[in-house]
Tab-separated table of N, CA and C in Angstrom:
chain	number	residue	atom	x	y	z
A	1	UNK	N	0.500	-1.362	-0.025
A	1	UNK	CA	-0.278	-0.183	-0.161
A	1	UNK	C	1.048	1.273	0.125
A	2	UNK	N	0.275	2.118	-0.643
A	2	UNK	CA	0.575	3.473	-0.829
A	2	UNK	C	1.654	3.846	0.743
A	3	UNK	N	0.327	3.845	0.972
A	3	UNK	CA	-0.043	5.023	2.428
A	3	UNK	C	1.844	4.252	3.996
A	4	UNK	N	1.528	2.808	3.381
A	4	UNK	CA	2.620	2.058	5.054
A	4	UNK	C	3.626	2.292	4.319
A	5	UNK	N	3.773	2.043	2.765
A	5	UNK	CA	4.758	2.068	2.521
A	5	UNK	C	5.435	0.872	2.661
A	6	UNK	N	4.662	-0.002	2.816
A	6	UNK	CA	5.194	-1.599	3.469
A	6	UNK	C	6.278	-3.144	2.064
A	7	UNK	N	5.282	-2.863	1.111
A	7	UNK	CA	6.351	-3.369	0.266
A	7	UNK	C	7.592	-2.910	-0.336
A	8	UNK	N	7.931	-1.683	-1.319
A	8	UNK	CA	9.439	-1.104	-0.967
A	8	UNK	C	10.704	-1.338	0.522
A	9	UNK	N	9.823	-1.159	1.693
A	9	UNK	CA	10.248	-1.090	3.191
A	9	UNK	C	11.005	0.465	2.866
A	10	UNK	N	10.669	1.090	3.278
A	10	UNK	CA	11.573	2.782	2.805
A	10	UNK	C	11.192	3.340	4.455
A	11	UNK	N	10.555	2.199	4.983
A	11	UNK	CA	10.291	2.278	6.728
A	11	UNK	C	11.296	2.028	7.625
A	12	UNK	N	11.755	1.299	6.711
A	12	UNK	CA	12.571	-0.100	7.009
A	12	UNK	C	14.387	1.529	6.889
A	13	UNK	N	14.474	2.380	6.378
A	13	UNK	CA	15.516	3.015	5.584
A	13	UNK	C	15.202	4.636	6.435
A	14	UNK	N	14.126	4.625	6.906
A	14	UNK	CA	13.715	6.026	7.930
A	14	UNK	C	14.311	5.446	9.307
A	15	UNK	N	13.486	3.747	9.322
A	15	UNK	CA	14.475	3.432	10.951
A	15	UNK	C	16.296	3.791	10.985
A	16	UNK	N	16.627	2.705	9.476
A	16	UNK	CA	17.636	2.275	10.090
A	16	UNK	C	18.918	4.420	10.004
A	17	UNK	N	18.653	5.059	9.625
A	17	UNK	CA	18.487	6.778	9.659
A	17	UNK	C	18.344	7.109	10.923
A	18	UNK	N	17.623	6.574	11.614
A	18	UNK	CA	17.337	6.847	12.697
A	18	UNK	C	18.079	6.290	13.970
A	19	UNK	N	18.547	5.090	14.149
A	19	UNK	CA	19.342	4.123	14.592
A	19	UNK	C	20.906	4.606	14.373
A	20	UNK	N	21.401	5.729	12.887
A	20	UNK	CA	22.249	6.093	13.315
A	20	UNK	C	22.405	7.306	13.288
A	21	UNK	N	21.805	7.952	13.555
A	21	UNK	CA	21.563	9.221	14.349
A	21	UNK	C	20.840	9.771	15.629
A	22	UNK	N	21.123	8.986	16.692
A	22	UNK	CA	20.832	8.488	17.807
A	22	UNK	C	19.610	9.206	17.665
A	23	UNK	N	18.044	8.682	16.638
A	23	UNK	CA	17.079	8.768	16.781
A	23	UNK	C	16.356	8.140	17.505
A	24	UNK	N	14.775	8.778	17.389
A	24	UNK	CA	13.845	7.359	18.222
A	24	UNK	C	13.119	7.695	16.496
A	25	UNK	N	13.040	6.421	16.202
A	25	UNK	CA	11.766	6.276	14.789
A	25	UNK	C	10.405	5.280	15.316
A	26	UNK	N	9.272	6.331	15.226
A	26	UNK	CA	8.275	5.824	15.821
A	26	UNK	C	7.569	5.370	14.203
A	27	UNK	N	6.914	4.538	14.415
A	27	UNK	CA	6.248	3.788	13.792
A	27	UNK	C	4.118	3.635	13.732
A	28	UNK	N	4.019	4.909	13.276
A	28	UNK	CA	2.512	4.408	13.472
A	28	UNK	C	1.218	3.960	12.886
A	29	UNK	N	2.860	3.443	11.604
A	29	UNK	CA	1.702	2.923	10.724
A	29	UNK	C	0.615	1.683	11.467
A	30	UNK	N	0.839	1.369	11.565
A	30	UNK	CA	0.427	-0.276	12.801
A	30	UNK	C	-1.125	0.019	13.220
A	31	UNK	N	-0.752	1.294	13.859
A	31	UNK	CA	-1.739	1.507	14.682
A	31	UNK	C	-3.083	2.371	13.828
A	32	UNK	N	-3.113	2.301	12.781
A	32	UNK	CA	-3.231	2.930	11.071
A	32	UNK	C	-4.024	2.061	10.662
A	33	UNK	N	-3.096	0.819	10.274
A	33	UNK	CA	-3.669	0.321	9.187
A	33	UNK	C	-4.973	-1.504	9.444
A	34	UNK	N	-5.428	-1.621	8.699
A	34	UNK	CA	-6.419	-2.534	8.471
A	34	UNK	C	-5.409	-4.313	8.246
A	35	UNK	N	-6.886	-4.910	8.624
A	35	UNK	CA	-5.794	-5.981	8.148
A	35	UNK	C	-5.167	-6.395	6.801
A	36	UNK	N	-5.445	-5.850	5.837
A	36	UNK	CA	-5.541	-5.289	4.299
A	36	UNK	C	-4.383	-3.992	3.861
A	37	UNK	N	-3.544	-3.825	5.033
A	37	UNK	CA	-2.570	-3.089	5.198
A	37	UNK	C	-3.233	-1.328	5.004
A	38	UNK	N	-4.615	-1.466	4.270
A	38	UNK	CA	-4.475	-0.080	4.319
A	38	UNK	C	-5.091	0.829	5.143
A	39	UNK	N	-5.458	2.271	5.772
A	39	UNK	CA	-6.119	3.396	6.324
A	39	UNK	C	-6.879	2.834	6.975
A	40	UNK	N	-7.222	2.085	7.967
A	40	UNK	CA	-8.641	2.012	8.986
A	40	UNK	C	-9.714	3.383	8.460
A	41	UNK	N	-10.672	2.420	7.244
A	41	UNK	CA	-11.914	3.748	7.405
A	41	UNK	C	-12.700	3.964	7.797
A	42	UNK	N	-12.760	3.900	9.718
A	42	UNK	CA	-13.039	4.489	11.145
A	42	UNK	C	-12.373	6.274	11.524
A	43	UNK	N	-10.700	5.588	10.484
A	43	UNK	CA	-10.667	6.756	10.638
A	43	UNK	C	-9.616	7.947	9.870
A	44	UNK	N	-10.545	7.843	8.595
A	44	UNK	CA	-10.796	8.987	7.671
A	44	UNK	C	-11.985	8.965	6.824
A	45	UNK	N	-12.580	9.985	6.909
A	45	UNK	CA	-13.420	10.013	5.369
A	45	UNK	C	-13.101	10.032	4.616
A	46	UNK	N	-11.732	9.858	3.319
A	46	UNK	CA	-10.703	9.796	1.886
A	46	UNK	C	-10.556	9.526	2.212
A	47	UNK	N	-9.681	8.377	2.835
A	47	UNK	CA	-8.583	7.353	3.155
A	47	UNK	C	-7.138	7.729	3.133
A	48	UNK	N	-6.626	9.476	3.678
A	48	UNK	CA	-5.712	9.486	3.228
A	48	UNK	C	-5.507	10.854	4.172
A	49	UNK	N	-6.539	11.736	5.200
A	49	UNK	CA	-6.311	12.715	5.839
A	49	UNK	C	-7.617	12.034	6.746
A	50	UNK	N	-6.441	11.778	7.941
A	50	UNK	CA	-6.978	11.576	8.866
A	50	UNK	C	-8.293	12.423	10.166
A	51	UNK	N	-8.919	11.694	10.859
A	51	UNK	CA	-10.168	12.334	11.247
A	51	UNK	C	-10.195	12.067	13.065
A	52	UNK	N	-10.547	12.691	13.683
A	52	UNK	CA	-10.126	13.002	15.129
A	52	UNK	C	-10.242	11.241	16.208
A	53	UNK	N	-11.088	10.378	15.282
A	53	UNK	CA	-10.670	8.778	15.944
A	53	UNK	C	-9.502	7.898	14.980
A	54	UNK	N	-8.641	8.993	14.209
A	54	UNK	CA	-7.242	8.396	13.484
A	54	UNK	C	-6.419	9.797	14.681
A	55	UNK	N	-6.574	10.748	14.607
A	55	UNK	CA	-5.706	11.435	15.431
A	55	UNK	C	-4.945	10.954	17.414
A	56	UNK	N	-6.204	10.116	17.860
A	56	UNK	CA	-6.719	9.510	18.895
A	56	UNK	C	-5.755	8.390	19.025
A	57	UNK	N	-6.069	8.147	17.922
A	57	UNK	CA	-5.381	6.580	17.584
A	57	UNK	C	-3.197	6.383	17.533
A	58	UNK	N	-2.845	7.149	16.881
A	58	UNK	CA	-2.379	8.194	16.748
A	58	UNK	C	-0.959	9.302	18.388
A	59	UNK	N	-2.142	9.724	18.947
A	59	UNK	CA	-2.149	10.400	20.171
A	59	UNK	C	-0.971	9.278	21.276
A	60	UNK	N	-2.225	7.729	21.349
A	60	UNK	CA	-1.974	6.690	22.011
A	60	UNK	C	-0.655	6.293	21.478
A	61	UNK	N	-0.384	5.781	20.342
A	61	UNK	CA	0.955	5.459	20.620
A	61	UNK	C	1.866	6.578	21.075
A	62	UNK	N	2.117	7.628	20.555
A	62	UNK	CA	2.899	8.707	20.803
A	62	UNK	C	2.296	9.091	22.481
A	63	UNK	N	1.690	9.287	22.445
A	63	UNK	CA	1.922	9.333	24.352
A	63	UNK	C	2.380	9.035	25.541
A	64	UNK	N	2.377	7.831	25.542
A	64	UNK	CA	3.763	6.642	26.467
A	64	UNK	C	5.246	7.189	25.995
A	65	UNK	N	5.313	7.287	25.379
A	65	UNK	CA	7.173	7.753	24.598
A	65	UNK	C	7.060	9.686	24.875
A	66	UNK	N	6.157	10.879	25.122
A	66	UNK	CA	6.295	11.920	25.251
A	66	UNK	C	6.380	12.079	26.990
A	67	UNK	N	5.963	11.001	27.681
A	67	UNK	CA	5.545	10.952	29.078
A	67	UNK	C	6.915	11.465	29.531
A	68	UNK	N	7.682	10.719	29.529
A	68	UNK	CA	9.054	11.445	30.188
A	68	UNK	C	9.624	12.618	30.231
A	69	UNK	N	8.864	12.756	28.601
A	69	UNK	CA	9.253	14.621	28.933
A	69	UNK	C	8.477	15.828	29.128
A	70	UNK	N	7.223	15.278	29.420
A	70	UNK	CA	6.438	16.063	29.689
A	70	UNK	C	6.474	16.965	31.153
A	71	UNK	N	6.423	18.083	31.606
A	71	UNK	CA	6.155	19.280	32.954
A	71	UNK	C	5.255	18.797	33.679
A	72	UNK	N	5.648	18.489	34.674
A	72	UNK	CA	4.973	17.697	36.058
A	72	UNK	C	3.723	18.898	36.242
A	73	UNK	N	3.099	18.566	36.217
A	73	UNK	CA	1.867	20.141	37.255
A	73	UNK	C	1.358	19.302	38.144
């Protein structure tokens, strides 16, 4: 699929660049993809742009990774 780019594995290239430069690569696609590898229909209206449930899925992946950097309240 074009969005997940799993056929040509450019995701692995991004992850490799992150490893080599000391960065963290976060693959959000597993949280957004359906069983066929496309964007889950409940997360979009046009099969390209996320709607609120899509951003919630995105947030749910990122929140635990960003928590150590959050300012305490």
